[in-house]
Every structure is written in C-alpha cells, then in structure tokens.
Amino acid sequence: MEYRSQKIAYWYFAAALPLFALQILLGLYLAFSYTWTVPQSIVDAFSFATARAMHTNLLVLWMLLGFMGGTYYIVPEETKSEIYSEKLAWFQLIALLATGVAALVGFFFGWTQGRPLLEIPSPLDFVVVVGALIFLFNVAMTMIKANRWTAIQGTLLGGLVFLALLYLFGMPFYKNLVIDWYYWWWVIHLWVEGAWELVTAAIFAFILMKITGVERQVVEKWLYVEIGLFLFTGIAGTGHHYYWIGAPRYWLWIGGIFSALEPLPILLMLLDTMNHVKERKAKILNPLTWTYAVGCAIYHMIGAGVFGFLHTLPQINYYTHGSQVTVSHGHLAFFGAYALLNLMTFYYAMPKLKGIEVYDDSRGKYGFWVMSIAMMLMGLFFGVAGVLQSYVERAMGMGFMTAQSYMRLWMGAVFFVGLAFLGGLLTTVTDLLTIRPAKARV
Amino acid sequence: MTKKIAFWIFLLGTISSSVVFLAATWDTQRQVAVLSNADKLSDRVVAGKRAFQKYNCNDCHTILGFGAYYAPDLTRVFQRIGEEGIRFRIKDPEKAFANSWRKMPDLRVTDAETADMIEFFRWVTEINNNDWPPQDSRKRLSRGEQAMVASVGVTPGAAVFQSKGCMNCHSLHGTGGTFGPALDTVGRRLSVERIEHYVRDPKGVDPGAMMPPQKELTDRELEEVAKFLSSLK
C-alpha cells in the first residue's frame, strides 16, 4: 500500500466475501429443489423464484463491490495521487450495501420488478444509479485532478461509464415482451461481454504488470488489442440472444458470426499472460496470487470461450436455448472470468493493505483447488443435464417433467459438488480475512 | 506492432461493431411491430405482463427461452394447455401438482390477474420467433409424436389426441406428460360413451377428478378421440 486512501478497498473486499458465501448457500437450495421434493408449505413461503433472485443478485452485488474495491486500490497507484474523496467512497459503500440488503429482504416479501437478474424494484434502482454516479464522479475526479492518463486508467473509466449507462436500459417497464428482452440484453450481455470485460481487463493488466515486472508499454499495447477484440465481437455478438425472441431473421447471421469470434480475445489474453510469465522480470513473491492469475486466464477461456462457443451457433442453439446447457456455461464463465479475477485481486491487494509483503498461502491454495475442481465438475454435470434436456424435451418432444426426471441424477450431483465448493469458499474467505505473513524461509 | 497501431485496432473494432449493432437495432425497432403483432397488444395483455412480473413467474419459468429453467417454458403455453389449463395451475397449484415431485407456489393470484395473464400468454403464443421452441413447433411433429402416430396408425382420433395437447398431461408408450394417468390401456377400463362423458365433464363422472373440462373440442373431435382411446387395450 502506497497511498492512505487505498485502505478503503479493504472494506469493499471484506463486504464482498460474506455475500459470496451467502450466494452459494442459496445456490445449494436451488440445486436441492431441482433434485428432491420441497413440500408445498415451504414452496409457498420461500419459492425457488425468490431464492434464485437472491442467488443472482448476490452474485452481481459482491462482484460489483469487488470491482469497485479493485478500482479504489488501483487508481491511486496509477494516478500517483490520493482518491478525490474518501468520504464519498465510504458513503457509496454503505449506500450500496444498504440497497443490497433492502433488495434481498424485499424479494423475500415479494417486492420485485419481476424480471430475471433485474429484480431490484424501481425505487431502489434510482438509489443504485445515484450510488454509481457518486462512484464515477469520485474516480473520474481523481483521474482528472492527477492528469496522468494511462491506458489502464482509460479502460477502467471507460468500462465503468459504459456499465452505468447500460444499467439505465433495464429500468423502464416495456409493454412489448419482445422489446423488453431486446433491451434486457443490453444490460446483461453488454455488461458481461462488454463493460465488465473492460473493467476486468484493466484490473488484470495492472496486476499482471505489477507481479511480472513486464514493461507498461508492452502490457498496455496488448490491453488495447484485447479490449478492441472484446468490443468488436461482443457488441454485435449480442445478436446471439436475438435468435428466438421475435426479432428479424438476420440476427441469426449477425449473432452467429460475431459471437463465433468471441473466444478470440480471450485466447489472446491467455497467450499474452503465458508470454508475460516467460518474460517476467520480477521474482514471483506470492505463488498463490500467481496461480489465481493463470487459473483465471485458463478458466476464462474454458468457461466463457469454449462453453460459450459450443452453443452459440443458431443450428445448435435452437435445441439448447433455455436449457441447463446455458446454466453450465453461465456458471463456468462467471466463475472463470469474474469470480477468479476478483479473488486474484483480493489476494493481491488484501495482504498489501495489511502491510504483508509475503503471505502464508498454506490454507489458501486448498481453497483455490477445491473451488476450481468443484466448479469444473458442476459445469460438466449441468452440461450433461442440459444435453439430456435438449434431446429428450426439445428433439424428442417428450414432456418437460419427463426430461427433468432423466436429469435428476445429474442435478443431485451438482448439489454435492456444490457442498464441496462451499467448503473451498469458506476456507478462502477465512484465509483472506485472517491473512498472515509467511514464516520466513531460510 | 506499436502501441499506436494497437490503439487504432481498438478504435476501429469498437466503432465498426457498434455501427452494425445500432443499424440493426434501428431496423429491428421498425420490424418488431409486425413480428410481434403489436396491434393486438391490448391493455389487458399489458396488465397480464404486469401481473406476470408482479409474481416473479420468470424466476422459475422461461419465456422465449429466458428466465430460470426450473419450470416449463411459457412461450407456447396457451397453445399447449389452453385457457382452462393455465387457470387451473395458477389458481390451485397444490391440487394441480399433487402428483408431481416438483411443486408450484400458491401465490394467491386474483381472478382478474389470472384472466389478464391468460390474455398475455395468448398474445405471446402468436409471436413470430423463428418457430422456437422445437417441442411446440406446429411445423414439425416431434419425434415422440411421430413414433406414436406410426405405432397406432393415423386415425382421425389419434390426430386429435396429438394436436389438442392431451399429451401434455397423458402419455402413450412412455411419451407425453406425467401430469395425468398413462392411457396405454384405457380402452380396457372405459367405453366410448364413458370417455366422451369424462372428457366433457370430468367432475361429473368423478368428483375428485383434476382434469379440466375440454370445452374447446367439437362434437366430432370428441367422438373421434373417444373412439381412438377406447381402441387402446
């Protein structure tokens, strides 16, 4: 830690971690509901829908907290100045947490906008927007005052502004369901395959530069090419969600072609990371941070790149659309691209914020491997269930519940690897919150 | 490659993709009214959409393939189970799903909201969305239905059975729904007249029956389907 105001990042991270654990608990309830019968009286009080709204909103909440914390950590070092206003950063953290808790409690009592992933009711949406504006103002003012622009800063700020702008498209009530889904994807797709990729590419480049000691010029050059490709494939690639919603037929072509190219920037990012490893100039002090970085690049490629590509072409998507195949891709991609990236940031920054140069990673490495393997298995089990569903329900035309009974075994397996994942996560959360210096090696 | 060239790659990539995307968005906005029959988007349909959102239906069900995957897709639900089928499930899920190992919550939806939601589903069913989902496609018989038709021969009654959504609840040769009893040997138990009577007014025959009365069948269709079912022995 070089700047006092970086300290605020610690509290963003510390707030994010328990929310991640809560997300997984709810995920277990969902997997349980898929496999075993939940009695009517419990379903009436706490439905799958409510738990699912919580599961997905917790994901967004903890990840956004991670990105914001990451931003508050990086910006002082990049601009070589303190954050414009620490008070605003604190205020915004508390406001976001309070909104999140209000939303979760509200879901329980049926207070919802009722659109998947965007369940947060309109009044709370406005609080979110105000919070986002404060955050952007704080970050932008820090950068403008320092006036030491770098590609990393530009990408970060650009990604955050894009992220906030897109949120607005999810707020109105759309009368026409087709239009509703059309703009719903402006938030969901353009977030995860646009704005979030920009933010995380910037964070990733920064940490890679710091831990490998590779020159800024080289890192930033590849950063431009990567985000260029991300946006080139990602923006028009939104079309792969418009095949079956009642949009014109040419979306099958636009979506198919652009999204088939979507693995390219991820592949480039992976090769680029491997290259930096080879040409590193600094000694790797903390192997676990490093494992997270490489793991993130590989997992990102598998989960988002490979699993995304597998069902993005319309000929295949006609059968897999809206099945557990999507769930498989969603879990692997979010874990690979965003959960591991956040955890890498936490492992990079949290020890430094506590003044620890080399940390003890004896517990943390178990956390990493248990989570990574459990999630990979989970993705495969969801995938098997999804292929069964596509075949039995879609191709054979048998009933929904007939297909579900074939999938039951695999959804049960998901529940058990989910338990293992929770074990790995609790180890990681404990480790991060009580991180200690490594015993001196002679 | 220099950093300057890299920057131009970024700029050109972003701008070209945005131009394609925004141009297609503009054209989509123009065409969507026709593809979705926006002229039939009445106040009741909109009220139905509001009710659909109010009860967070979309976090268990998919519609147009989006949402949660816990419960059946609702894009063609109106075509599949009809007005009465929808009302029965929304109003009394405990009874409707008594035999199912997966339950639907009783959300105490009012009668007016249920009626609006039915109008909403009626409108959604007509959206021209490249014939998705495949299992509800009218253009292509699903393979299960083909096998069924081939094994029993194409009688008019079999066609009615297959096209009027009976198989959403009942099964033949293991194909179809598990909601109602399998009908492979129904002809051993029930005569033509008995079946006709039952399909028209299930509760009149058996007060505990859960099947909704099939008011939409014509007399001719009813006669044919009853003949077909009574031949299954």
XYZ file of C-alpha atoms in Angstrom:
675
model
C 0.000 0.000 0.000
C 1.462 3.294 -1.102
C -1.465 5.648 -0.573
C -3.603 6.062 2.511
C -6.890 6.160 0.601
C -6.263 2.710 -0.871
C -7.317 1.367 2.508
C -10.984 1.852 1.591
C -10.593 -1.023 -0.897
C -10.132 -3.435 2.001
C -13.662 -2.794 3.252
C -15.154 -3.307 -0.180
C -13.419 -6.688 -0.358
C -14.357 -7.628 3.182
C -18.003 -6.803 2.429
C -17.964 -8.804 -0.793
C -16.700 -12.077 0.709
C -19.591 -12.999 3.065
C -22.054 -12.101 0.292
C -20.279 -14.595 -1.974
C -20.729 -17.283 0.695
C -24.426 -16.400 1.045
C -24.814 -16.661 -2.729
C -23.514 -20.239 -2.628
C -25.839 -21.209 0.244
C -28.807 -20.110 -1.835
C -27.374 -21.959 -4.814
C -27.440 -25.134 -2.736
C -31.138 -24.590 -2.017
C -31.726 -24.247 -5.768
C -29.823 -27.452 -6.610
C -31.687 -29.237 -3.808
C -35.025 -28.078 -5.253
C -34.083 -29.477 -8.658
C -33.422 -32.927 -7.238
C -35.662 -33.541 -4.263
C -39.234 -32.562 -3.490
C -39.641 -29.410 -1.444
C -43.026 -29.609 0.319
C -45.821 -27.284 -0.786
C -45.854 -25.349 2.507
C -42.166 -24.414 2.128
C -42.528 -23.640 -1.576
C -45.398 -21.272 -0.718
C -43.246 -19.410 1.820
C -39.852 -19.456 0.106
C -40.123 -20.326 -3.556
C -37.424 -21.296 -5.997
C -38.039 -17.950 -7.726
C -37.241 -15.948 -4.569
C -34.094 -17.956 -3.872
C -32.982 -17.600 -7.458
C -33.476 -13.833 -7.404
C -31.275 -13.732 -4.301
C -28.646 -16.079 -5.779
C -28.169 -13.976 -8.906
C -28.436 -10.546 -7.277
C -25.895 -11.533 -4.636
C -23.568 -12.503 -7.472
C -23.890 -9.078 -9.083
C -23.621 -7.282 -5.749
C -20.465 -8.978 -4.489
C -18.775 -8.770 -7.867
C -19.542 -5.071 -8.243
C -18.192 -4.499 -4.724
C -15.051 -6.358 -5.813
C -14.676 -4.256 -8.972
C -15.216 -1.014 -7.048
C -12.744 -2.040 -4.367
C -10.297 -3.038 -7.080
C -10.762 0.335 -8.713
C -10.147 2.210 -5.450
C -6.993 0.159 -4.958
C -5.607 0.671 -8.455
C -6.489 4.289 -9.181
C -4.211 5.881 -6.530
C -1.212 3.879 -7.767
C -1.963 4.616 -11.401
C -2.599 8.324 -10.904
C 0.028 8.650 -8.175
C -2.439 10.550 -6.014
C -4.974 10.007 -3.237
C -8.651 9.271 -4.030
C -10.579 12.522 -4.597
C -12.867 11.962 -1.624
C -12.579 9.130 0.864
C -15.856 10.209 2.475
C -17.736 9.705 -0.771
C -16.154 6.271 -1.167
C -17.360 5.320 2.309
C -20.808 6.763 1.745
C -21.131 4.889 -1.516
C -20.082 1.576 0.065
C -22.690 1.919 2.804
C -25.381 3.047 0.341
C -24.720 0.080 -1.947
C -24.750 -2.408 0.907
C -27.939 -0.930 2.346
C -29.630 -1.078 -1.072
C -28.499 -4.668 -1.493
C -29.827 -5.752 1.877
C -33.117 -3.892 1.310
C -33.491 -5.621 -2.058
C -32.811 -9.085 -0.635
C -35.265 -8.629 2.216
C -37.734 -7.164 -0.267
C -37.515 -10.243 -2.516
C -38.494 -12.367 0.431
C -41.700 -10.356 0.766
C -42.383 -10.344 -2.950
C -41.148 -6.803 -3.632
C -39.724 -7.198 -7.124
C -39.669 -5.846 -10.642
C -40.103 -9.476 -11.697
C -37.536 -9.554 -14.477
C -34.781 -12.136 -14.142
C -31.481 -10.678 -12.872
C -33.051 -7.203 -12.825
C -35.480 -7.955 -9.997
C -34.493 -4.882 -7.985
C -37.646 -2.718 -7.790
C -37.635 0.714 -9.444
C -37.288 2.908 -6.326
C -34.132 1.017 -5.351
C -32.899 1.254 -8.940
C -32.675 5.008 -8.502
C -30.568 4.597 -5.364
C -28.268 2.295 -7.345
C -27.940 4.925 -10.071
C -27.147 7.676 -7.567
C -24.527 5.431 -5.956
C -22.997 4.646 -9.349
C -22.854 8.340 -10.236
C -21.074 9.131 -6.970
C -18.595 6.346 -7.655
C -17.937 7.537 -11.214
C -17.591 11.138 -10.049
C -15.092 10.119 -7.378
C -12.992 8.015 -9.736
C -13.133 10.487 -12.618
C -12.230 13.450 -10.363
C -9.210 11.561 -9.035
C -8.024 10.869 -12.564
C -8.733 14.357 -13.885
C -7.036 16.087 -10.958
C -3.949 13.879 -11.254
C -3.895 14.227 -15.040
C -1.513 11.314 -15.584
C -3.540 9.349 -18.070
C -2.623 5.748 -18.832
C -4.337 3.132 -20.988
C -5.236 1.194 -17.849
C -6.984 4.222 -16.328
C -8.784 4.986 -19.571
C -10.031 1.416 -19.963
C -11.154 1.277 -16.358
C -13.034 4.554 -16.502
C -14.497 3.754 -19.925
C -15.702 0.376 -18.702
C -17.302 1.860 -15.589
C -19.106 4.621 -17.506
C -20.348 2.056 -20.066
C -21.504 -0.167 -17.183
C -23.520 2.625 -15.572
C -25.068 3.798 -18.859
C -26.254 0.309 -19.796
C -27.986 -0.125 -16.441
C -30.469 2.583 -17.500
C -31.880 0.368 -20.271
C -33.017 -2.137 -17.669
C -35.132 0.320 -15.698
C -38.305 1.127 -17.690
C -41.407 -1.068 -17.941
C -41.672 -2.320 -21.534
C -45.154 -3.175 -22.765
C -43.942 -5.412 -25.560
C -42.210 -8.568 -24.346
C -40.008 -8.688 -27.458
C -38.694 -5.155 -26.890
C -38.344 -5.959 -23.193
C -35.941 -8.833 -23.893
C -34.196 -6.841 -26.596
C -33.100 -4.173 -24.132
C -32.743 -6.600 -21.200
C -29.764 -7.981 -23.090
C -28.265 -4.505 -23.403
C -27.806 -4.724 -19.673
C -26.968 -8.399 -19.252
C -24.941 -9.219 -22.354
C -23.262 -5.861 -22.822
C -22.328 -5.931 -19.155
C -20.673 -9.322 -19.073
C -19.347 -9.345 -22.617
C -18.587 -5.616 -22.788
C -18.335 -3.317 -19.774
C -17.266 -5.960 -17.253
C -14.645 -7.276 -19.666
C -13.193 -3.755 -19.920
C -13.057 -3.287 -16.160
C -11.537 -6.690 -15.546
C -9.089 -6.420 -18.467
C -7.778 -3.194 -16.894
C -7.517 -4.741 -13.414
C -5.885 -7.856 -14.854
C -3.357 -5.826 -16.858
C -2.463 -3.777 -13.783
C -1.857 -6.790 -11.553
C -0.011 -8.665 -14.277
C 2.267 -5.680 -14.797
C 2.914 -5.397 -11.069
C 3.675 -9.037 -10.382
C 5.671 -9.843 -13.510
C 7.516 -6.552 -13.822
C 6.850 -6.547 -17.591
C 7.024 -3.037 -19.075
C 3.909 -0.892 -19.135
C 4.294 -0.214 -22.865
C 4.011 -3.932 -23.658
C 1.140 -4.611 -21.247
C -0.883 -1.628 -22.450
C -0.319 -2.427 -26.105
C -1.900 -5.854 -25.650
C -4.611 -4.337 -23.500
C -5.717 -2.177 -26.463
C -5.807 -5.142 -28.826
C -7.730 -7.272 -26.326
C -10.402 -4.733 -25.485
C -10.671 -3.875 -29.197
C -11.437 -7.512 -29.964
C -13.714 -7.857 -26.917
C -15.847 -4.966 -28.096
C -15.711 -5.902 -31.790
C -17.030 -9.412 -31.123
C -19.055 -8.584 -28.020
C -21.204 -5.646 -29.160
C -22.646 -7.156 -32.347
C -22.348 -10.585 -30.676
C -25.357 -9.529 -28.544
C -27.259 -10.876 -31.542
C -26.836 -14.457 -30.327
C -29.582 -13.683 -27.823
C -31.964 -12.422 -30.517
C -32.467 -15.672 -32.451
C -35.779 -16.733 -30.878
C -37.331 -13.567 -29.414
C -39.290 -12.319 -32.402
C -36.564 -10.135 -33.916
C -35.802 -10.173 -37.672
C -34.134 -13.235 -39.122
C -30.826 -11.547 -39.974
C -29.886 -11.698 -36.297
C -29.150 -15.381 -36.858
C -26.330 -14.257 -39.165
C -25.064 -11.286 -37.139
C -25.238 -13.163 -33.839
C -23.761 -16.360 -35.266
C -20.793 -14.745 -36.985
C -19.758 -12.197 -34.365
C -20.242 -14.453 -31.373
C -18.331 -17.298 -33.036
C -15.357 -14.908 -32.864
C -15.864 -14.156 -29.166
C -13.276 -16.709 -27.957
C -10.508 -14.840 -29.867
C -9.844 -12.008 -27.387
C -9.948 -14.482 -24.510
C -7.440 -16.693 -26.287
C -5.239 -13.659 -26.877
C -5.464 -12.780 -23.187
C -4.397 -16.317 -22.276
C -1.428 -16.334 -24.694
C -0.460 -12.865 -23.566
C -0.478 -13.970 -19.910
C 1.676 -17.010 -20.725
C 4.055 -14.763 -22.621
C 4.408 -12.393 -19.672
C 5.177 -15.366 -17.446
C 8.021 -16.361 -19.721
C 9.430 -12.852 -19.943
C 8.846 -11.833 -16.362
C 11.411 -9.526 -14.846
C 10.359 -9.711 -11.230
C 10.589 -12.635 -8.859
C 7.165 -14.099 -8.025
C 6.778 -13.342 -4.342
C 3.357 -14.843 -3.772
C 2.789 -18.024 -5.763
C -0.920 -18.182 -4.882
C -1.719 -14.773 -6.404
C 0.083 -16.039 -9.437
C -1.877 -19.313 -9.502
C -5.083 -17.246 -9.405
C -3.933 -15.120 -12.352
C -3.052 -18.080 -14.576
C -6.084 -20.031 -13.345
C -8.310 -17.078 -14.197
C -6.924 -16.838 -17.748
C -7.358 -20.585 -18.391
C -10.801 -20.845 -16.747
C -11.984 -17.722 -18.574
C -11.023 -19.414 -21.839
C -12.794 -22.682 -20.987
C -15.922 -21.297 -19.351
C -16.612 -18.224 -21.459
C -14.737 -19.092 -24.643
C -15.189 -22.824 -25.225
C -18.502 -23.440 -23.431
C -19.933 -20.267 -24.933
C -18.881 -21.189 -28.444
C -20.368 -24.692 -28.159
C -23.955 -23.454 -28.189
C -23.738 -20.046 -29.828
C -24.477 -21.117 -33.416
C -28.213 -20.934 -34.229
C -28.363 -24.510 -35.531
C -27.312 -25.807 -32.107
C -28.884 -23.066 -30.051
C -32.331 -23.954 -31.437
C -32.188 -27.086 -29.260
C -30.111 -25.887 -26.296
C -31.670 -22.422 -25.797
C -33.205 -22.049 -22.353
C -31.888 -25.389 -21.103
C -29.333 -26.407 -18.492
C -26.658 -26.021 -21.193
C -26.987 -22.278 -20.614
C -26.651 -22.839 -16.875
C -23.462 -24.840 -17.396
C -21.919 -22.068 -19.490
C -23.126 -19.379 -17.088
C -21.546 -20.973 -14.026
C -18.192 -21.761 -15.661
C -17.946 -18.381 -17.360
C -18.836 -16.296 -14.294
C -16.506 -18.289 -12.094
C -13.649 -18.218 -14.606
C -13.906 -14.676 -15.853
C -15.151 -12.793 -12.811
C -15.023 -14.781 -9.561
C -11.398 -15.841 -10.041
C -10.471 -12.349 -11.191
C -11.975 -10.830 -8.070
C -10.303 -13.396 -5.830
C -6.994 -12.739 -7.569
C -7.442 -9.028 -6.842
C -8.277 -9.801 -3.212
C -5.181 -11.999 -2.852
C -3.050 -9.334 -4.473
C -4.372 -6.349 -2.534
C -5.587 -7.555 0.879
C -2.163 -8.669 2.189
C -0.616 -5.415 0.979
C -3.369 -3.409 2.675
C -2.415 -5.140 5.909
C 1.265 -4.439 5.296
C 2.122 -8.058 4.498
C 4.616 -8.461 1.675
C 4.770 -12.278 1.508
C 1.710 -14.085 2.879
C 1.182 -17.609 4.147
C -0.750 -19.477 1.458
C -0.985 -22.906 3.074
C -4.781 -22.635 3.538
C -5.495 -20.501 0.520
C -4.168 -22.952 -2.028
C -6.580 -25.639 -0.838
C -9.355 -23.112 -1.267
C -8.321 -22.422 -4.839
C -8.063 -26.050 -5.910
C -11.218 -27.247 -4.181
C -13.276 -24.412 -5.672
C -11.782 -24.751 -9.163
C -12.268 -28.517 -9.367
C -15.737 -28.448 -7.795
C -16.882 -25.753 -10.210
C -15.469 -27.617 -13.205
C -17.403 -30.743 -12.177
C -20.504 -28.661 -11.557
C -20.237 -27.214 -15.051
C -19.871 -30.699 -16.530
C -22.863 -32.063 -14.577
C -25.042 -29.127 -15.619
C -23.796 -29.764 -19.143
C -24.815 -33.435 -19.107
C -28.226 -32.482 -17.723
C -28.524 -29.824 -20.425
C -27.708 -32.192 -23.270
C -30.241 -34.691 -21.899
C -32.836 -31.933 -21.694
C -32.122 -30.723 -25.237
C -32.502 -34.244 -26.559
C -35.426 -35.549 -24.525
C -37.529 -32.391 -24.313
C -36.571 -30.500 -27.456
C -35.620 -33.084 -30.071
C -37.835 -35.977 -28.907
C -40.680 -33.715 -27.853
C -41.322 -35.536 -24.580
C -42.771 -33.579 -21.663
C -40.831 -31.114 -19.513
C -41.082 -33.226 -16.371
C -40.148 -36.406 -18.262
C -36.916 -34.702 -19.270
C -36.430 -33.431 -15.711
C -36.650 -36.952 -14.338
C -33.800 -38.036 -16.625
C -31.757 -35.056 -15.414
C -32.447 -35.607 -11.729
C -29.339 -37.693 -11.066
C -27.074 -35.001 -12.508
C -28.746 -32.170 -10.628
C -28.247 -34.193 -7.441
C -24.556 -34.481 -8.323
C -24.486 -30.694 -8.706
C -25.779 -30.366 -5.142
C -22.927 -32.484 -3.760
C -20.131 -30.729 -5.652
C -21.829 -27.505 -4.561
C -21.224 -28.586 -0.960
C -17.551 -29.138 -1.808
C -17.426 -25.710 -3.445
C -18.851 -24.129 -0.302
C -16.108 -25.850 1.718
C -13.435 -24.423 -0.572
C -15.018 -21.000 -0.474
C -15.300 -20.855 3.322
C -11.600 -21.794 3.519
C -10.783 -18.983 1.103
C -12.955 -16.401 2.854
C -11.455 -17.251 6.252
C -7.964 -17.191 4.804
C -8.422 -13.791 3.181
C -9.967 -12.184 6.240
C -7.264 -13.507 8.596
C -4.321 -13.440 6.234
C -0.950 -13.697 7.957
C 2.689 -13.304 6.914
C 4.558 -16.373 5.694
C 7.062 -17.842 8.079
C 10.473 -16.673 6.984
C 12.076 -19.207 4.687
C 15.791 -19.617 5.075
C 3.159 -3.636 -33.785
C 3.343 -0.351 -31.949
C 1.050 0.910 -29.242
C -0.400 3.412 -31.711
C -1.466 0.673 -34.121
C -2.916 -1.253 -31.174
C -4.973 1.815 -30.272
C -6.341 2.025 -33.816
C -7.295 -1.652 -33.711
C -9.269 -0.886 -30.569
C -10.964 2.158 -32.067
C -11.887 0.570 -35.395
C -13.043 -2.679 -33.794
C -15.350 -0.873 -31.408
C -16.764 1.567 -33.922
C -17.416 -0.981 -36.690
C -19.187 -3.375 -34.361
C -21.266 -0.550 -32.844
C -22.329 0.649 -36.292
C -23.539 -2.827 -37.294
C -25.314 -3.243 -33.973
C -27.034 0.155 -33.890
C -28.118 -0.072 -37.530
C -29.653 -3.492 -36.902
C -31.300 -2.156 -33.729
C -32.917 0.664 -35.692
C -34.245 -1.797 -38.270
C -35.431 -4.229 -35.582
C -37.434 -1.463 -33.916
C -39.105 -0.909 -37.296
C -39.963 -4.565 -37.880
C -40.875 -5.700 -34.401
C -44.447 -4.396 -34.545
C -45.253 -6.845 -37.340
C -43.305 -9.795 -35.933
C -44.926 -9.488 -32.508
C -48.431 -8.437 -33.666
C -48.154 -5.208 -31.705
C -51.642 -4.235 -32.935
C -53.060 -6.944 -30.662
C -51.151 -5.623 -27.663
C -54.250 -4.573 -25.741
C -54.421 -3.060 -22.264
C -55.328 -6.457 -20.878
C -52.237 -8.039 -22.414
C -50.113 -5.311 -20.815
C -51.920 -5.815 -17.492
C -51.150 -9.515 -17.857
C -47.475 -8.756 -18.358
C -47.506 -6.626 -15.208
C -49.084 -9.483 -13.239
C -46.560 -11.904 -14.742
C -43.782 -9.656 -13.378
C -45.523 -8.960 -10.078
C -45.461 -12.641 -9.100
C -41.907 -13.163 -10.395
C -43.074 -16.067 -12.583
C -39.975 -15.632 -14.711
C -37.602 -16.743 -11.944
C -38.900 -20.329 -12.246
C -40.222 -20.393 -15.822
C -38.604 -19.326 -19.057
C -40.495 -17.297 -21.635
C -38.999 -17.006 -25.128
C -36.337 -19.197 -23.535
C -35.163 -16.628 -20.944
C -35.521 -16.755 -17.190
C -35.000 -19.672 -14.835
C -35.094 -23.271 -16.031
C -36.946 -24.789 -13.091
C -40.354 -24.977 -14.739
C -41.669 -25.329 -18.314
C -41.199 -22.658 -20.967
C -44.265 -20.417 -21.321
C -43.804 -19.140 -24.880
C -46.450 -21.508 -26.279
C -48.235 -22.321 -23.028
C -51.533 -21.037 -24.399
C -51.285 -23.345 -27.404
C -50.197 -26.244 -25.203
C -52.665 -26.273 -22.320
C -55.240 -23.622 -23.184
C -57.084 -21.127 -21.033
C -58.513 -23.622 -18.546
C -55.203 -25.420 -18.152
C -53.442 -22.174 -17.283
C -56.157 -21.061 -14.853
C -56.209 -24.399 -13.049
C -52.437 -24.363 -12.487
C -52.241 -20.739 -11.328
C -55.300 -20.844 -9.092
C -54.794 -24.218 -7.463
C -51.202 -25.375 -7.838
C -51.373 -27.606 -4.781
C -54.019 -29.752 -6.442
C -52.627 -29.373 -9.935
C -49.204 -30.613 -8.901
C -50.303 -33.072 -6.226
C -48.673 -35.964 -8.105
C -45.607 -34.046 -9.219
C -42.289 -34.187 -7.383
C -41.805 -30.539 -8.222
C -44.223 -28.007 -6.773
C -45.508 -24.610 -7.828
C -46.168 -21.982 -5.143
C -49.701 -20.780 -4.474
C -49.201 -17.031 -4.961
C -52.844 -16.081 -4.338
C -53.215 -14.543 -7.768
C -56.604 -12.839 -8.135
C -59.142 -13.944 -10.748
C -58.707 -10.701 -12.674
C -54.922 -11.040 -12.743
C -55.213 -14.648 -13.881
C -57.523 -13.609 -16.712
C -55.091 -10.862 -17.751
C -52.168 -13.268 -17.689
C -54.105 -15.640 -19.947
C -54.542 -12.755 -22.419
C -50.803 -12.096 -22.173
C -49.974 -15.738 -22.945
C -52.487 -15.750 -25.799
C -50.572 -12.824 -27.331
C -47.112 -14.321 -26.679
C -48.079 -17.576 -28.393
C -48.506 -15.697 -31.679
C -45.038 -14.032 -31.704
C -43.191 -14.939 -34.877
C -39.897 -16.099 -33.347
C -38.388 -18.467 -35.914
C -40.502 -21.367 -34.662
C -38.922 -21.792 -31.236
C -39.299 -23.889 -29.047
C -38.934 -27.050 -31.126
C -41.151 -29.183 -28.867
C -44.128 -26.886 -29.508
C -43.459 -26.322 -33.185
C -46.529 -26.852 -35.339
C -44.435 -27.258 -38.448
C -42.595 -30.296 -37.278
C -44.069 -33.164 -35.336
C -41.762 -34.089 -32.529
C -40.158 -37.488 -32.895
C -42.124 -38.853 -29.976
C -45.365 -37.913 -31.682
C -44.174 -39.401 -34.955
C -43.402 -42.678 -33.208
C -46.800 -42.615 -31.544
C -48.636 -41.952 -34.793
C -46.675 -44.680 -36.591
C -47.357 -47.248 -33.906
C -51.109 -46.711 -33.630
C -51.794 -45.778 -37.238
C -53.040 -42.403 -38.338
C -56.662 -42.355 -37.315
C -58.520 -39.056 -37.016
C -58.819 -39.663 -33.277
C -55.050 -40.078 -32.910
C -54.572 -36.803 -34.748
C -56.958 -35.022 -32.380
C -55.240 -36.582 -29.384
C -51.886 -35.458 -30.657
C -52.784 -31.949 -31.782
C -55.097 -30.858 -28.939
C -52.465 -31.090 -26.239
C -53.717 -34.259 -24.499
C -50.099 -35.414 -24.326
C -49.121 -32.510 -22.138
C -50.652 -34.479 -19.293
C -51.178 -38.016 -20.547
C -48.646 -40.379 -22.054
C -48.729 -43.196 -24.599
C -45.872 -45.676 -24.845
C -43.896 -43.591 -22.392
C -44.152 -40.403 -24.460
C -46.034 -37.421 -23.066
C -46.734 -35.826 -19.719
C -46.839 -37.370 -16.288
C -49.493 -34.999 -15.013
C -52.417 -37.347 -15.650
C -52.514 -41.149 -15.891
C -50.902 -43.012 -18.803
C -53.544 -44.040 -21.325
C -51.914 -47.077 -22.936
C -54.696 -49.445 -21.876
C -57.524 -47.015 -21.163
C -59.799 -48.903 -23.559
C -59.846 -51.904 -21.214
C -61.459 -49.825 -18.496
C -63.651 -47.309 -20.288
C -66.131 -47.448 -23.138
C -66.501 -44.834 -25.898
C -69.500 -43.214 -24.185
C -67.794 -43.144 -20.818
C -64.704 -41.467 -22.281
C -66.830 -38.885 -24.112
C -68.666 -38.065 -20.943
C -65.468 -37.876 -18.927
C -63.626 -35.583 -21.336
C -66.580 -33.156 -21.468
C -67.180 -33.109 -17.725
C -64.569 -34.905 -15.624
C -66.060 -33.844 -12.292
C -69.486 -35.096 -13.355
C -68.070 -38.618 -13.617
C -65.627 -38.474 -10.762
C -65.976 -35.574 -8.269
C -62.286 -35.890 -7.360
C -61.097 -35.566 -10.950
C -58.400 -32.997 -11.611
C -58.659 -32.844 -15.374
C -60.147 -29.573 -16.660
C -63.287 -29.991 -18.854
C -62.354 -29.891 -22.551
C -64.866 -27.345 -23.785
C -62.943 -26.428 -26.899
C -63.343 -29.806 -28.645
C -66.096 -30.039 -31.255
C -68.551 -32.947 -31.024
C -66.895 -34.588 -33.994
C -63.409 -34.290 -32.447
C -64.677 -35.652 -29.155
C -66.268 -38.639 -30.863
C -63.082 -39.460 -32.790
C -60.768 -39.112 -29.828
C -63.024 -41.266 -27.668
C -63.133 -43.938 -30.391
C -59.345 -43.846 -30.618
C -58.834 -44.092 -26.870
C -61.289 -46.924 -26.411
C -59.311 -48.908 -29.020
C -56.213 -48.851 -26.786
C -56.347 -52.173 -24.998
